[in-house]
Each structure stands twice: as structure tokens, then as C-alpha cells.
Short mmCIF file of C-alpha atoms in Angstrom, two decimals:
data_model
loop_
_atom_site.label_atom_id
_atom_site.label_comp_id
_atom_site.label_asym_id
_atom_site.label_seq_id
_atom_site.Cartn_x
_atom_site.Cartn_y
_atom_site.Cartn_z
CA UNK A 1 68.82 25.89 -3.61
CA UNK A 2 71.93 26.99 -1.75
CA UNK A 3 72.88 26.68 1.91
CA UNK A 4 74.57 29.85 3.13
CA UNK A 5 75.47 31.49 6.44
CA UNK A 6 73.93 34.90 7.06
CA UNK A 7 73.54 37.27 9.94
CA UNK A 8 70.00 37.03 11.38
CA UNK A 9 69.14 40.50 10.09
CA UNK A 10 69.90 39.37 6.50
CA UNK A 11 67.98 36.07 6.75
CA UNK A 12 64.42 37.36 6.38
CA UNK A 13 62.40 35.23 3.94
CA UNK A 14 64.91 32.35 3.81
CA UNK A 15 64.42 28.81 5.12
CA UNK A 16 66.09 27.84 8.37
CA UNK A 17 68.47 24.97 7.66
CA UNK A 18 68.81 23.70 11.24
CA UNK A 19 66.55 24.03 14.27
CA UNK A 20 67.65 26.83 16.60
CA UNK A 21 66.68 28.29 19.94
CA UNK A 22 65.37 31.84 20.12
CA UNK A 23 63.70 34.14 22.59
CA UNK A 24 60.35 35.89 22.16
CA UNK A 25 58.88 38.24 24.74
CA UNK A 26 61.39 36.97 27.25
CA UNK A 27 60.39 33.32 26.77
CA UNK A 28 62.44 30.63 25.00
CA UNK A 29 61.14 29.41 21.63
CA UNK A 30 62.31 26.67 19.32
CA UNK A 31 62.49 27.49 15.61
CA UNK A 32 62.25 24.30 13.56
CA UNK A 33 64.34 23.58 10.50
CA UNK A 34 62.62 24.38 7.22
CA UNK A 35 60.79 27.36 8.75
CA UNK A 36 60.33 30.43 6.54
CA UNK A 37 61.91 33.09 8.70
CA UNK A 38 59.68 36.05 9.58
CA UNK A 39 60.54 39.37 11.23
CA UNK A 40 59.43 37.93 14.57
CA UNK A 41 61.75 34.94 14.05
CA UNK A 42 64.66 37.25 13.25
CA UNK A 43 64.00 39.15 16.45
CA UNK A 44 63.89 35.90 18.41
CA UNK A 45 67.29 34.85 17.04
CA UNK A 46 68.85 38.23 17.74
CA UNK A 47 67.43 38.18 21.27
CA UNK A 48 69.31 34.92 21.88
CA UNK A 49 72.52 36.61 20.58
CA UNK A 50 72.90 34.49 17.46
CA UNK A 51 75.34 36.21 15.11
CA UNK A 52 75.08 33.71 12.28
CA UNK A 53 72.38 31.42 10.94
CA UNK A 54 72.54 28.75 8.25
CA UNK A 55 69.68 29.12 5.81
CA UNK A 56 68.50 27.73 2.50
CA UNK A 57 68.05 30.26 -0.26
CA UNK A 58 65.89 29.07 -3.13
CA UNK A 59 66.74 29.55 -6.78
CA UNK A 60 64.13 31.05 -9.10
CA UNK A 61 63.17 27.63 -10.48
CA UNK A 62 63.02 25.84 -7.12
CA UNK A 63 59.77 24.36 -5.81
CA UNK A 64 59.16 24.23 -2.05
CA UNK A 65 59.27 20.72 -0.51
CA UNK A 66 55.58 20.62 0.47
CA UNK A 67 54.37 21.86 -2.90
CA UNK A 68 56.62 19.40 -4.72
CA UNK A 69 55.62 16.46 -2.49
CA UNK A 70 51.92 17.17 -2.96
CA UNK A 71 52.23 17.57 -6.73
CA UNK A 72 54.15 14.32 -7.17
CA UNK A 73 51.86 12.41 -4.81
CA UNK A 74 48.78 13.54 -6.72
CA UNK A 75 50.42 12.57 -10.00
CA UNK A 76 51.23 9.00 -8.94
CA UNK A 77 47.71 8.37 -7.61
CA UNK A 78 45.64 5.85 -9.48
CA UNK A 79 42.35 4.16 -8.70
CA UNK A 80 41.20 4.12 -5.08
CA UNK A 81 44.20 6.05 -3.71
CA UNK A 82 44.06 9.48 -2.07
CA UNK A 83 46.72 11.98 -0.96
CA UNK A 84 46.96 13.46 2.51
CA UNK A 85 48.05 17.07 3.03
CA UNK A 86 51.85 17.47 2.89
CA UNK A 87 54.06 18.24 5.89
CA UNK A 88 57.83 18.72 6.13
CA UNK A 89 58.23 17.63 2.53
CA UNK A 90 56.18 14.46 2.92
CA UNK A 91 52.82 13.52 1.37
CA UNK A 92 51.30 10.19 2.38
CA UNK A 93 48.98 8.15 0.19
CA UNK A 94 46.09 6.07 1.48
CA UNK A 95 43.75 3.43 0.08
CA UNK A 96 40.12 4.52 -0.24
CA UNK A 97 38.80 0.99 -0.75
CA UNK A 98 39.78 -2.45 0.49
CA UNK A 99 41.66 -4.43 -2.12
CA UNK A 100 45.12 -5.25 -3.43
CA UNK A 101 47.77 -2.58 -3.75
CA UNK A 102 49.15 -2.71 -7.30
CA UNK A 103 52.03 -0.31 -7.99
CA UNK A 104 53.65 0.14 -11.38
CA UNK A 105 57.11 -0.93 -10.28
CA UNK A 106 58.86 0.28 -13.45
CA UNK A 107 57.43 3.79 -13.14
CA UNK A 108 58.31 4.05 -9.45
CA UNK A 109 61.85 2.95 -10.21
CA UNK A 110 62.10 5.54 -12.99
CA UNK A 111 60.96 8.32 -10.66
CA UNK A 112 63.35 7.29 -7.90
CA UNK A 113 66.18 7.10 -10.44
CA UNK A 114 65.72 10.61 -11.85
CA UNK A 115 66.77 12.70 -8.88
CA UNK A 116 67.63 11.30 -5.43
CA UNK A 117 65.97 14.30 -3.79
CA UNK A 118 62.52 13.13 -4.95
CA UNK A 119 61.53 9.77 -3.50
CA UNK A 120 58.51 7.48 -3.62
CA UNK A 121 58.21 4.55 -1.19
CA UNK A 122 55.36 2.03 -1.24
CA UNK A 123 54.06 -1.19 0.23
CA UNK A 124 55.12 -4.35 -1.62
CA UNK A 125 53.11 -5.20 -4.75
CA UNK A 126 49.86 -7.10 -4.17
CA UNK A 127 49.67 -6.22 -0.49
CA UNK A 128 46.10 -6.62 0.77
CA UNK A 129 44.95 -3.30 2.25
CA UNK A 130 41.86 -1.99 3.94
CA UNK A 131 40.35 1.43 3.27
CA UNK A 132 42.41 4.02 5.14
CA UNK A 133 45.66 2.02 5.07
CA UNK A 134 48.75 3.97 4.03
CA UNK A 135 50.07 2.49 0.78
CA UNK A 136 52.89 4.88 -0.06
CA UNK A 137 54.66 8.10 0.75
CA UNK A 138 56.36 10.80 -1.31
CA UNK A 139 59.26 12.44 0.51
CA UNK A 140 61.28 15.41 -0.75
CA UNK A 141 64.72 15.26 0.86
CA UNK A 142 65.86 18.93 0.68
CA UNK A 143 63.73 21.99 1.43
CA UNK A 144 63.12 22.55 -2.29
CA UNK A 145 63.78 20.81 -5.60
CA UNK A 146 64.55 22.15 -9.08
CA UNK A 147 61.39 22.67 -11.09
CA UNK A 148 62.93 20.78 -14.01
CA UNK A 149 63.46 17.66 -11.89
CA UNK A 150 59.93 17.82 -10.56
CA UNK A 151 58.49 18.20 -14.06
CA UNK A 152 60.42 15.16 -15.28
CA UNK A 153 58.98 13.08 -12.43
CA UNK A 154 55.47 14.40 -13.08
CA UNK A 155 55.74 13.44 -16.75
CA UNK A 156 56.49 9.85 -15.75
CA UNK A 157 53.86 9.79 -13.02
CA UNK A 158 51.19 11.00 -15.40
CA UNK A 159 50.70 7.35 -16.30
CA UNK A 160 49.61 6.81 -12.64
CA UNK A 161 51.98 4.60 -10.73
CA UNK A 162 49.99 3.58 -7.64
CA UNK A 163 46.54 2.01 -7.54
CA UNK A 164 44.36 -0.26 -5.45
CA UNK A 165 42.37 -2.93 -7.24
CA UNK A 166 39.21 -3.15 -5.17
CA UNK A 167 37.98 -6.48 -3.86
CA UNK A 168 34.76 -7.87 -5.30
CA UNK A 169 32.26 -9.73 -3.16
CA UNK A 170 32.44 -13.39 -4.18
CA UNK A 171 30.27 -16.39 -3.40
CA UNK A 172 32.62 -19.10 -2.18
CA UNK A 173 32.06 -22.83 -1.86
CA UNK A 174 34.17 -25.01 0.45
CA UNK A 175 34.90 -28.74 0.32
CA UNK A 176 36.58 -29.99 3.50
CA UNK A 177 37.59 -33.63 3.79
CA UNK A 178 37.63 -35.82 6.91
CA UNK A 179 39.83 -38.57 8.27
CA UNK A 180 39.17 -40.51 11.50
CA UNK A 181 42.06 -38.67 13.18
CA UNK A 182 40.72 -35.21 12.34
CA UNK A 183 38.33 -33.70 14.90
CA UNK A 184 35.28 -31.74 13.82
CA UNK A 185 36.53 -28.86 15.98
CA UNK A 186 39.47 -28.43 13.60
CA UNK A 187 37.08 -28.19 10.65
CA UNK A 188 34.92 -25.68 12.54
CA UNK A 189 37.95 -23.54 13.29
CA UNK A 190 39.10 -23.79 9.66
CA UNK A 191 35.75 -22.45 8.49
CA UNK A 192 35.89 -19.53 10.94
CA UNK A 193 39.43 -18.62 9.84
CA UNK A 194 38.31 -18.73 6.21
CA UNK A 195 35.28 -16.53 6.92
CA UNK A 196 37.60 -14.01 8.55
CA UNK A 197 39.81 -14.06 5.45
CA UNK A 198 36.81 -13.40 3.23
CA UNK A 199 35.40 -10.56 5.32
CA UNK A 200 37.56 -7.67 3.95
CA UNK A 201 36.20 -8.32 0.47
CA UNK A 202 32.60 -8.82 1.67
CA UNK A 203 32.84 -12.34 0.20
CA UNK A 204 31.03 -15.17 1.96
CA UNK A 205 30.60 -18.94 2.09
CA UNK A 206 27.46 -20.09 0.30
CA UNK A 207 28.01 -23.68 1.42
CA UNK A 208 30.48 -26.04 3.05
CA UNK A 209 30.45 -29.73 2.15
CA UNK A 210 32.33 -32.13 4.41
CA UNK A 211 33.21 -35.48 2.88
CA UNK A 212 35.51 -38.42 3.42
CA UNK A 213 39.02 -37.99 2.06
CA UNK A 214 37.97 -39.86 -1.06
CA UNK A 215 38.37 -39.02 -4.75
CA UNK A 216 34.81 -39.88 -5.72
CA UNK A 217 33.12 -38.11 -2.83
CA UNK A 218 35.18 -34.94 -3.32
CA UNK A 219 34.40 -34.95 -7.06
CA UNK A 220 30.67 -35.15 -6.30
CA UNK A 221 30.98 -32.29 -3.79
CA UNK A 222 32.69 -30.12 -6.42
CA UNK A 223 29.85 -30.74 -8.88
CA UNK A 224 27.30 -29.92 -6.19
CA UNK A 225 28.95 -26.60 -5.33
CA UNK A 226 29.14 -25.65 -8.99
CA UNK A 227 25.36 -25.82 -9.03
CA UNK A 228 25.27 -23.11 -6.36
CA UNK A 229 26.71 -20.53 -8.79
CA UNK A 230 29.91 -20.14 -6.80
CA UNK A 231 32.49 -17.61 -7.95
CA UNK A 232 35.27 -19.63 -6.30
CA UNK A 233 35.62 -23.18 -4.98
CA UNK A 234 38.08 -24.05 -2.22
CA UNK A 235 39.30 -27.55 -1.39
CA UNK A 236 40.92 -28.20 2.00
CA UNK A 237 42.10 -31.73 2.59
CA UNK A 238 42.36 -33.62 5.87
CA UNK A 239 45.76 -34.75 4.62
CA UNK A 240 48.30 -32.55 2.88
CA UNK A 241 48.60 -32.91 -0.89
CA UNK A 242 51.74 -34.77 -1.95
CA UNK A 243 51.65 -34.36 -5.75
CA UNK A 244 49.37 -33.90 -8.76
CA UNK A 245 48.01 -37.45 -8.40
CA UNK A 246 46.86 -37.03 -4.82
CA UNK A 247 43.20 -37.17 -3.75
CA UNK A 248 42.13 -33.55 -4.24
CA UNK A 249 43.75 -32.93 -7.66
CA UNK A 250 42.43 -36.28 -8.86
CA UNK A 251 38.95 -35.40 -7.63
CA UNK A 252 38.94 -32.12 -9.53
CA UNK A 253 39.88 -33.90 -12.76
CA UNK A 254 37.30 -36.64 -12.11
CA UNK A 255 34.61 -33.99 -11.66
CA UNK A 256 35.46 -32.65 -15.12
CA UNK A 257 37.74 -29.78 -14.13
CA UNK A 258 41.41 -29.14 -14.79
CA UNK A 259 44.48 -28.84 -12.59
CA UNK A 260 46.60 -26.02 -13.97
CA UNK A 261 49.46 -25.67 -11.48
CA UNK A 262 50.65 -27.74 -8.53
CA UNK A 263 52.86 -26.30 -5.77
CA UNK A 264 54.08 -22.76 -5.20
CA UNK A 265 57.42 -21.20 -4.20
CA UNK A 266 56.01 -19.61 -1.04
CA UNK A 267 56.66 -20.93 2.44
CA UNK A 268 54.30 -21.52 4.22
CA UNK A 269 52.04 -22.41 1.29
CA UNK A 270 54.06 -24.81 -0.86
CA UNK A 271 51.35 -27.47 -1.09
CA UNK A 272 48.78 -25.42 -3.00
CA UNK A 273 47.31 -26.22 -6.38
CA UNK A 274 45.28 -24.13 -8.80
CA UNK A 275 42.65 -25.26 -11.29
CA UNK A 276 39.18 -24.56 -12.63
CA UNK A 277 35.80 -26.21 -13.00
CA UNK A 278 33.42 -25.04 -15.73
CA UNK A 279 35.01 -21.60 -15.71
CA UNK A 280 35.07 -21.27 -11.91
CA UNK A 281 38.53 -21.00 -10.30
CA UNK A 282 39.40 -23.75 -7.84
CA UNK A 283 42.10 -23.50 -5.17
CA UNK A 284 43.41 -26.59 -3.46
CA UNK A 285 44.48 -25.00 -0.20
CA UNK A 286 47.64 -25.98 1.68
CA UNK A 287 47.39 -27.12 5.29
CA UNK A 288 48.61 -23.74 6.53
CA UNK A 289 45.33 -22.23 5.30
CA UNK A 290 43.86 -23.45 8.60
CA UNK A 291 45.97 -20.82 10.35
CA UNK A 292 45.08 -17.10 10.37
CA UNK A 293 48.73 -16.26 9.76
CA UNK A 294 49.65 -14.97 6.29
CA UNK A 295 50.74 -17.69 3.89
CA UNK A 296 50.84 -18.42 0.17
CA UNK A 297 47.13 -19.25 0.13
CA UNK A 298 46.37 -15.59 0.96
CA UNK A 299 48.43 -14.41 -2.02
CA UNK A 300 46.39 -16.47 -4.49
CA UNK A 301 43.02 -16.00 -2.78
CA UNK A 302 43.31 -12.21 -2.59
CA UNK A 303 44.22 -11.87 -6.27
CA UNK A 304 41.19 -13.89 -7.28
CA UNK A 305 38.93 -11.86 -4.96
CA UNK A 306 40.29 -8.69 -6.55
CA UNK A 307 39.59 -10.00 -10.04
CA UNK A 308 43.27 -10.24 -10.91
CA UNK A 309 44.04 -13.32 -13.04
CA UNK A 310 46.43 -15.84 -11.51
CA UNK A 311 48.25 -18.23 -13.80
CA UNK A 312 51.23 -20.53 -13.67
CA UNK A 313 53.71 -17.75 -14.43
CA UNK A 314 52.22 -15.56 -11.68
CA UNK A 315 52.63 -18.27 -9.06
CA UNK A 316 56.13 -19.14 -10.29
CA UNK A 317 57.13 -15.48 -9.84
CA UNK A 318 56.15 -15.44 -6.15
CA UNK A 319 59.36 -17.06 -4.95
CA UNK A 320 61.33 -13.86 -4.39
CA UNK A 321 59.77 -12.49 -1.22
CA UNK A 322 57.96 -15.78 -0.68
CA UNK A 323 59.81 -16.79 2.49
CA UNK A 324 57.19 -15.82 5.06
CA UNK A 325 57.79 -18.16 7.97
CA UNK A 326 60.64 -16.10 9.45
CA UNK A 327 59.36 -12.57 8.79
CA UNK A 328 60.06 -10.87 12.12
CA UNK A 329 57.88 -7.85 11.38
CA UNK A 330 54.74 -9.99 11.30
CA UNK A 331 54.29 -12.00 14.50
CA UNK A 332 53.13 -15.56 14.07
CA UNK A 333 51.77 -18.04 16.63
CA UNK A 334 54.79 -20.34 16.42
CA UNK A 335 57.12 -17.37 16.97
CA UNK A 336 55.20 -15.45 19.60
CA UNK A 337 56.74 -15.67 23.01
CA UNK A 338 54.47 -16.90 25.75
CA UNK A 339 54.51 -16.02 29.41
CA UNK A 340 54.77 -19.05 31.72
CA UNK A 341 51.54 -19.66 33.61
CA UNK A 342 53.36 -19.50 36.96
CA UNK A 343 54.88 -16.11 36.21
CA UNK A 344 52.76 -12.95 35.84
CA UNK A 345 53.61 -10.91 32.74
CA UNK A 346 55.74 -7.83 33.17
CA UNK A 347 53.69 -4.96 31.73
CA UNK A 348 55.23 -1.52 31.26
CA UNK A 349 53.09 1.62 31.06
CA UNK A 350 53.81 4.24 28.40
CA UNK A 351 52.06 7.58 28.94
CA UNK A 352 51.95 9.97 25.98
CA UNK A 353 51.88 13.54 27.29
CA UNK A 354 53.50 15.57 24.49
CA UNK A 355 50.46 17.17 22.85
CA UNK A 356 50.13 20.87 22.14
CA UNK A 357 46.48 21.21 23.27
CA UNK A 358 45.79 23.29 20.15
CA UNK A 359 42.02 23.29 20.64
CA UNK A 360 42.41 24.56 24.19
CA UNK A 361 43.72 27.95 23.07
CA UNK A 362 46.63 29.13 25.25
CA UNK A 363 45.95 26.54 27.95
CA UNK A 364 47.84 23.32 28.55
CA UNK A 365 45.07 20.81 29.20
CA UNK A 366 47.41 18.20 30.66
CA UNK A 367 48.03 20.32 33.76
CA UNK A 368 44.42 21.49 34.15
CA UNK A 369 42.94 20.42 37.48
CA UNK A 370 40.18 17.83 37.27
CA UNK A 371 38.70 16.59 40.53
CA UNK A 372 41.50 18.25 42.45
CA UNK A 373 44.59 17.06 40.55
CA UNK A 374 46.26 17.59 37.18
CA UNK A 375 44.62 15.78 34.26
CA UNK A 376 47.80 13.91 33.34
CA UNK A 377 48.21 12.80 36.97
CA UNK A 378 44.94 10.84 36.84
CA UNK A 379 46.29 8.55 34.14
CA UNK A 380 49.74 8.23 35.71
CA UNK A 381 48.28 7.27 39.08
CA UNK A 382 45.99 4.67 37.48
CA UNK A 383 48.91 3.07 35.66
CA UNK A 384 51.21 2.95 38.67
CA UNK A 385 48.45 1.80 40.99
CA UNK A 386 47.66 -1.15 38.76
CA UNK A 387 51.02 -2.07 37.24
CA UNK A 388 53.66 -0.76 39.63
CA UNK A 389 56.44 1.76 39.06
CA UNK A 390 57.39 0.82 35.48
CA UNK A 391 56.04 4.03 33.92
CA UNK A 392 57.58 5.92 31.00
CA UNK A 393 56.25 9.40 30.19
CA UNK A 394 56.86 11.11 26.83
CA UNK A 395 56.70 14.91 26.98
CA UNK A 396 56.87 17.46 24.19
CA UNK A 397 55.01 20.75 24.33
CA UNK A 398 55.72 22.63 27.57
CA UNK A 399 57.52 19.68 29.16
CA UNK A 400 58.41 21.49 32.37
CA UNK A 401 54.70 21.89 33.17
CA UNK A 402 54.00 18.20 32.67
CA UNK A 403 57.00 17.20 34.79
CA UNK A 404 55.83 19.53 37.57
CA UNK A 405 52.32 18.01 37.43
CA UNK A 406 53.89 14.55 37.91
CA UNK A 407 56.01 15.55 40.91
CA UNK A 408 56.42 12.58 43.21
CA UNK A 409 55.59 10.03 40.52
CA UNK A 410 58.26 7.42 39.87
CA UNK A 411 58.70 7.47 36.10
CA UNK A 412 61.24 7.70 33.30
CA UNK A 413 60.69 11.06 31.58
CA UNK A 414 61.49 11.31 27.86
CA UNK A 415 61.35 14.39 25.61
CA UNK A 416 60.13 14.11 22.01
CA UNK A 417 61.69 16.95 19.98
CA UNK A 418 59.33 16.22 17.07
CA UNK A 419 56.13 16.41 19.12
CA UNK A 420 54.60 18.90 16.67
CA UNK A 421 54.69 16.30 13.86
CA UNK A 422 52.01 14.01 15.23
CA UNK A 423 51.17 11.44 17.87
CA UNK A 424 53.23 8.77 16.11
CA UNK A 425 56.49 10.56 16.92
CA UNK A 426 55.74 10.43 20.66
CA UNK A 427 54.74 6.77 20.43
CA UNK A 428 57.98 5.98 18.59
CA UNK A 429 60.04 7.87 21.18
CA UNK A 430 58.58 5.80 24.00
CA UNK A 431 58.55 2.45 22.22
CA UNK A 432 62.15 2.82 21.05
CA UNK A 433 63.25 3.43 24.63
CA UNK A 434 61.39 0.35 25.88
CA UNK A 435 62.63 -1.81 23.00
CA UNK A 436 66.22 -0.81 23.76
CA UNK A 437 66.09 -2.16 27.30
CA UNK A 438 68.35 -5.07 28.06
CA UNK A 439 65.25 -6.95 29.24
CA UNK A 440 62.11 -6.04 27.36
CA UNK A 441 58.75 -6.08 29.12
CA UNK A 442 56.28 -8.76 28.08
CA UNK A 443 53.79 -6.09 27.05
CA UNK A 444 53.30 -2.32 26.94
CA UNK A 445 50.14 -0.43 27.86
CA UNK A 446 49.96 2.80 25.84
CA UNK A 447 47.98 5.49 27.67
CA UNK A 448 46.92 9.00 26.60
CA UNK A 449 47.34 11.84 29.08
CA UNK A 450 43.92 13.48 28.57
CA UNK A 451 41.62 10.67 29.73
CA UNK A 452 40.68 11.38 33.38
CA UNK A 453 38.31 8.45 33.84
CA UNK A 454 40.94 5.76 33.24
CA UNK A 455 41.13 4.03 36.60
CA UNK A 456 43.27 1.38 38.28
CA UNK A 457 40.45 -1.12 37.82
CA UNK A 458 40.33 -0.47 34.06
CA UNK A 459 44.08 -0.93 33.75
CA UNK A 460 43.85 -4.14 35.77
CA UNK A 461 41.09 -5.48 33.50
CA UNK A 462 43.19 -4.86 30.42
CA UNK A 463 46.27 -6.41 32.01
CA UNK A 464 44.28 -9.47 33.11
CA UNK A 465 43.03 -10.01 29.54
CA UNK A 466 46.59 -10.26 28.17
CA UNK A 467 47.18 -13.97 27.49
CA UNK A 468 49.63 -14.91 24.70
CA UNK A 469 48.93 -18.63 25.19
CA UNK A 470 45.31 -17.97 24.22
CA UNK A 471 46.26 -15.72 21.30
CA UNK A 472 45.44 -12.48 23.15
CA UNK A 473 48.37 -10.29 22.17
CA UNK A 474 46.70 -6.90 21.60
CA UNK A 475 44.12 -5.89 24.20
CA UNK A 476 41.72 -3.17 23.07
CA UNK A 477 39.04 -1.62 25.34
CA UNK A 478 35.64 -0.80 23.88
CA UNK A 479 32.73 1.49 24.64
CA UNK A 480 29.51 -0.12 23.38
CA UNK A 481 31.61 -1.95 20.79
CA UNK A 482 33.59 1.11 19.68
CA UNK A 483 37.32 0.82 20.25
CA UNK A 484 39.04 3.24 22.61
CA UNK A 485 42.18 3.69 24.73
CA UNK A 486 44.46 2.66 26.38
CA UNK A 487 45.67 -0.29 24.26
CA UNK A 488 47.96 -3.04 25.50
CA UNK A 489 50.53 -4.46 23.06
CA UNK A 490 52.58 -7.64 23.30
CA UNK A 491 56.30 -6.93 23.16
CA UNK A 492 56.44 -8.77 19.83
CA UNK A 493 54.84 -5.69 18.25
CA UNK A 494 57.38 -3.15 19.50
CA UNK A 495 59.30 -3.12 16.23
CA UNK A 496 56.11 -2.69 14.20
CA UNK A 497 55.02 0.21 16.45
CA UNK A 498 58.22 2.12 15.74
CA UNK A 499 57.30 2.30 12.05
CA UNK A 500 53.98 4.16 12.33
CA UNK A 501 53.45 7.65 10.88
CA UNK A 502 51.00 10.54 11.24
CA UNK A 503 48.65 11.55 14.04
CA UNK A 504 46.37 8.52 14.34
CA UNK A 505 48.54 6.35 16.53
CA UNK A 506 48.68 2.62 15.83
CA UNK A 507 45.07 2.18 14.69
CA UNK A 508 46.00 0.60 11.36
CA UNK A 509 48.17 -2.01 13.10
CA UNK A 510 45.17 -3.18 15.09
CA UNK A 511 43.39 -3.80 11.80
CA UNK A 512 46.42 -5.43 10.22
CA UNK A 513 46.89 -7.86 13.09
CA UNK A 514 43.20 -8.51 13.74
CA UNK A 515 43.80 -12.19 14.50
CA UNK A 516 45.79 -11.21 17.61
CA UNK A 517 43.28 -8.65 18.95
CA UNK A 518 41.11 -9.27 22.00
CA UNK A 519 38.47 -6.68 22.91
CA UNK A 520 37.35 -5.90 26.45
CA UNK A 521 34.09 -3.99 26.91
CA UNK A 522 34.76 -1.26 29.48
CA UNK A 523 32.35 1.60 28.82
CA UNK A 524 32.43 5.36 28.44
CA UNK A 525 35.76 5.88 30.24
CA UNK A 526 37.82 4.51 27.33
CA UNK A 527 36.35 6.93 24.79
CA UNK A 528 36.14 10.01 27.03
CA UNK A 529 38.87 12.61 26.59
CA UNK A 530 39.09 16.38 26.95
CA UNK A 531 39.94 18.34 23.79
CA UNK A 532 38.11 21.68 24.08
CA UNK A 533 37.51 24.33 26.78
CA UNK A 534 33.81 23.41 26.69
CA UNK A 535 34.56 19.77 27.42
CA UNK A 536 36.91 20.78 30.21
CA UNK A 537 34.23 22.97 31.76
CA UNK A 538 31.61 20.22 31.53
CA UNK A 539 34.03 17.85 33.28
CA UNK A 540 34.46 20.34 36.13
CA UNK A 541 38.05 21.06 35.16
CA UNK A 542 39.98 24.23 35.89
CA UNK A 543 42.86 25.63 33.85
CA UNK A 544 46.05 26.45 35.71
CA UNK A 545 48.51 29.18 34.72
#
């Protein structure tokens, strides 16, 4: 591939190297980089008086970025991984089952080392994923790559480099010990947190035995659970384990089991031990297992639930990457900022109004009149009426029309130049602007511009449900239990929101941070939007030129 400058009339059939403005039928158009120039495009460039254009001219052996990305992505796919359709040289890979993501690190490194123009990026090894979670992405840097380089990568990838090891439903037994200072409410909460941890794998507790923090009583409880045909036994002590001679390890040995490894180089999670009883794995859980926040216990538990053996060498190798307590990308209760009770939270509204209305034909649905005012104005008025004037609007397709429809509204207007690449680009544009403020808001309510039944009262209900002190950091409205929009996010998630991809918004983050989600049942308004001319007509809407 070569980058050359040509006159527009000589550029037919080449790839545009940089986005350029043109003019078609007297109206301005934007030609995006990477576009295969057609006769109409050439005319649009000439009409704007461009005398030179930088283009990419492919060599005979070159493979277009989308074709190359798709081919490499398909080649690296292993069990329970699928490839999405490519766009702008990128092909994303998604899990098809819940389980542990297990990449072949050596193969990925070999591919990334062959040619810097072909790249594969993935989640960390042994990340727990749900079906539909993105696990990797193949990105081709230039507009095309040499066929020889692609073939070399495909030869390596033929061994399949990315896979998800699916979880297996396990029957789990729990022994929880008591001390006089430990309230039953703590044990009840521990059980609920554990059941939540088991849910992604469809595993379940067959029994919980609560005993005194005593070697003999715990040993008897272990034997009793073994008779229930458990696939896994968990021990959670009222007091943290100190060493291999402490109560819980001693109890396992007294019962007739073995203690294979004590401690782990993961923080939180250091005070874990691993053993077995009559062929059944036993985990002595650290105290942090009572918390829903990720810790070393999750790393061992998930491997066992996925049927992946865990031995001493596996645990010893968890130290690099094992410092979890200060990971800023994953909010934790001890890190989450709280809003003082005597001070109402400052909630900013972010209205996404950049869509192309593709299913509406030539019409821009956001400016269509519904009940006497533009569709996008309904949402803007609801946000301002409930939250005040802190409104940010992200525009994209036909921005001048959206701005005109919002005349008189006090708002910061942003333009997303990549609006045609999915909803995530508009969300990132808005979130990045809010995150860059000298004083961040306490939370952000993300609204969609095509939902006319979102009212001030609905916005107020969602705002009132936001309570960091009670663990309510992500507020999600529901319609008969089905999640809808708008969604309110604590400011601690702003950085995570800037990393999303594709056209599905931040749905996967809601699943990833389930322990911080609070649902509010609202009704039909939070799932009602207008996507087609038929829906617009049924809603009594009228398109405006």
C-alpha cells in the first residue's frame, strides 16, 4: 500500500487517506477516511474545489483492512467465542457462554510480533465473562496489509488463540463458623454474596452448616457435607486464618482431608487455603470473600467452577497482577466516594442525540414533532426540569437540526465526528467532556433523544434512588422487570464508560458491576422509543422538513 497525492479526477477507486469535506447536489457532505472513492465522491470533491487528495493505493497482494480483520479474528477464535462483523479495520470477539476467558498468550504474542499493522488485544487471562461480553478485538492499523503478513498470522492463529472455558453447574456446600462477636446478619449477608457469585455458573448451595469456631465441629460439618455429594466445599471462618495450624486447616485434616496450599499472592485474598476431601476440592475462603468486590477468592473459585485445575504452582503464579485493592478501573466500596447526607448529589444530564435515524428513511426523527414539540426536546425538557441546567447534548448526524430543535434550552452542545461508528462514540464524547471538568458531578444520567415519554417525574425517581452510602451507584429503570433507559451512573464509573465500544451502549458494564446496580420499576416509558415511520405514526408524530 502506498500513500500518494492525486488530483480528484485521478483518484477513482482509491481509498481516501484523510476525511475531507465535499459538496453533493449543493449540500455539504463529509467523506470519511478509508472510503473507496466513487464517481459521485470525485464529483463532490471537485465541487468543493479540491485540487489534490491524499489516497491509499493498494498493491496487488494487499488485503483490505476489513477483510483482513475478519479473517484473523475468525482464525483466533476457539471454543465459545464468536466474531462480530468488521468495521474500519476492526473485528470484535465475544463470548457465547459464561465462563473463564483463556487466551493462548504465546500465540497472541507471536501474532502481535509479526507485523505491527496486525494487532490482537484481549481481556486478561482467566477473566470471568458472561455470554455476550467482548473478550478481544482484532484491529488492522492501515487500510490494507500485505497478504504475506496476513497469511503468516493466520498460520499461527490456526491453533486457535482465544477460547472461553464454560462454567459447569456445581453443587456447593458451605461451612460458616460463629463467634459471640459475629452477628447472624453478617452470616446471612455472606451467604447472599456467595449465591450471587455462584449464579453466573448456575451453581448453587446444597447446604450451609453453621458451627462454632471449633476444630472438631468444623471437621464434623465437612464430613456431613461430603455426604451430600458436593462438587465443592467452602469454609468461611468467623476469624481470619493465621497459618496452616489454625482452626479451619486443622479441621480439614482432622476430617480426613488434606491442606495443599496456604496463602496466596493476591491482595485482597492473601488468607486463602486450598485442599481436598475425598476427591472434592475445598477452599478455605479469606475474610474478603464476604464482600462482593473482586478478590483472590474469585480467582480460585471461578477456575474450579470452570473445571480448570488449580494447584500450588497456579496460585503462586497469581502474584503479578494480583494487587487488586487499588485498581481504579473497578470501583470498590472502600474507594467509592459518598455524598454527605446534608448535601444533595450534583447530577449532570447527558443527552445522546447523534443518531442517523437510518430506519426512518430520509427523515430525522429527533426533530419530528410529537405532541407539539420536537422529539429530542421532550427528553431535554424532562432532564432540565428535574435536574436543573446542567445538560450536555452530543450531536452527530445533521447537528444543525438538533441544535435548532433545542433553541432556548440551556445546554453544552458537543459534536461527535465519529457518530456513524456507533452509540459508544457519542457516549465517550459526552463522558470525556464531563470527566474533564475541574469539578466532576457526583453522577451522570445518560438519556437517549428518541424516548418521548421520559418525564420530569421519571428523572426525579431515578435521581432519588441514587445513594452511594447504600451501595446504589448505578440506577437502572425497568419495565416489568426488563431494563430500559435512561441510566444513572456514579461518577466513579466515568473512566470505565470511556472504554466502551460498538452500538450497544454500556449494557455490559451494568452486568460487570452488578453489585452496584439498583433497579427502579418505572413502566412502559423507559422501554418506549421511536425507530420506524410506523412507530412514529402510531405515536402521533409528524416529520418536519
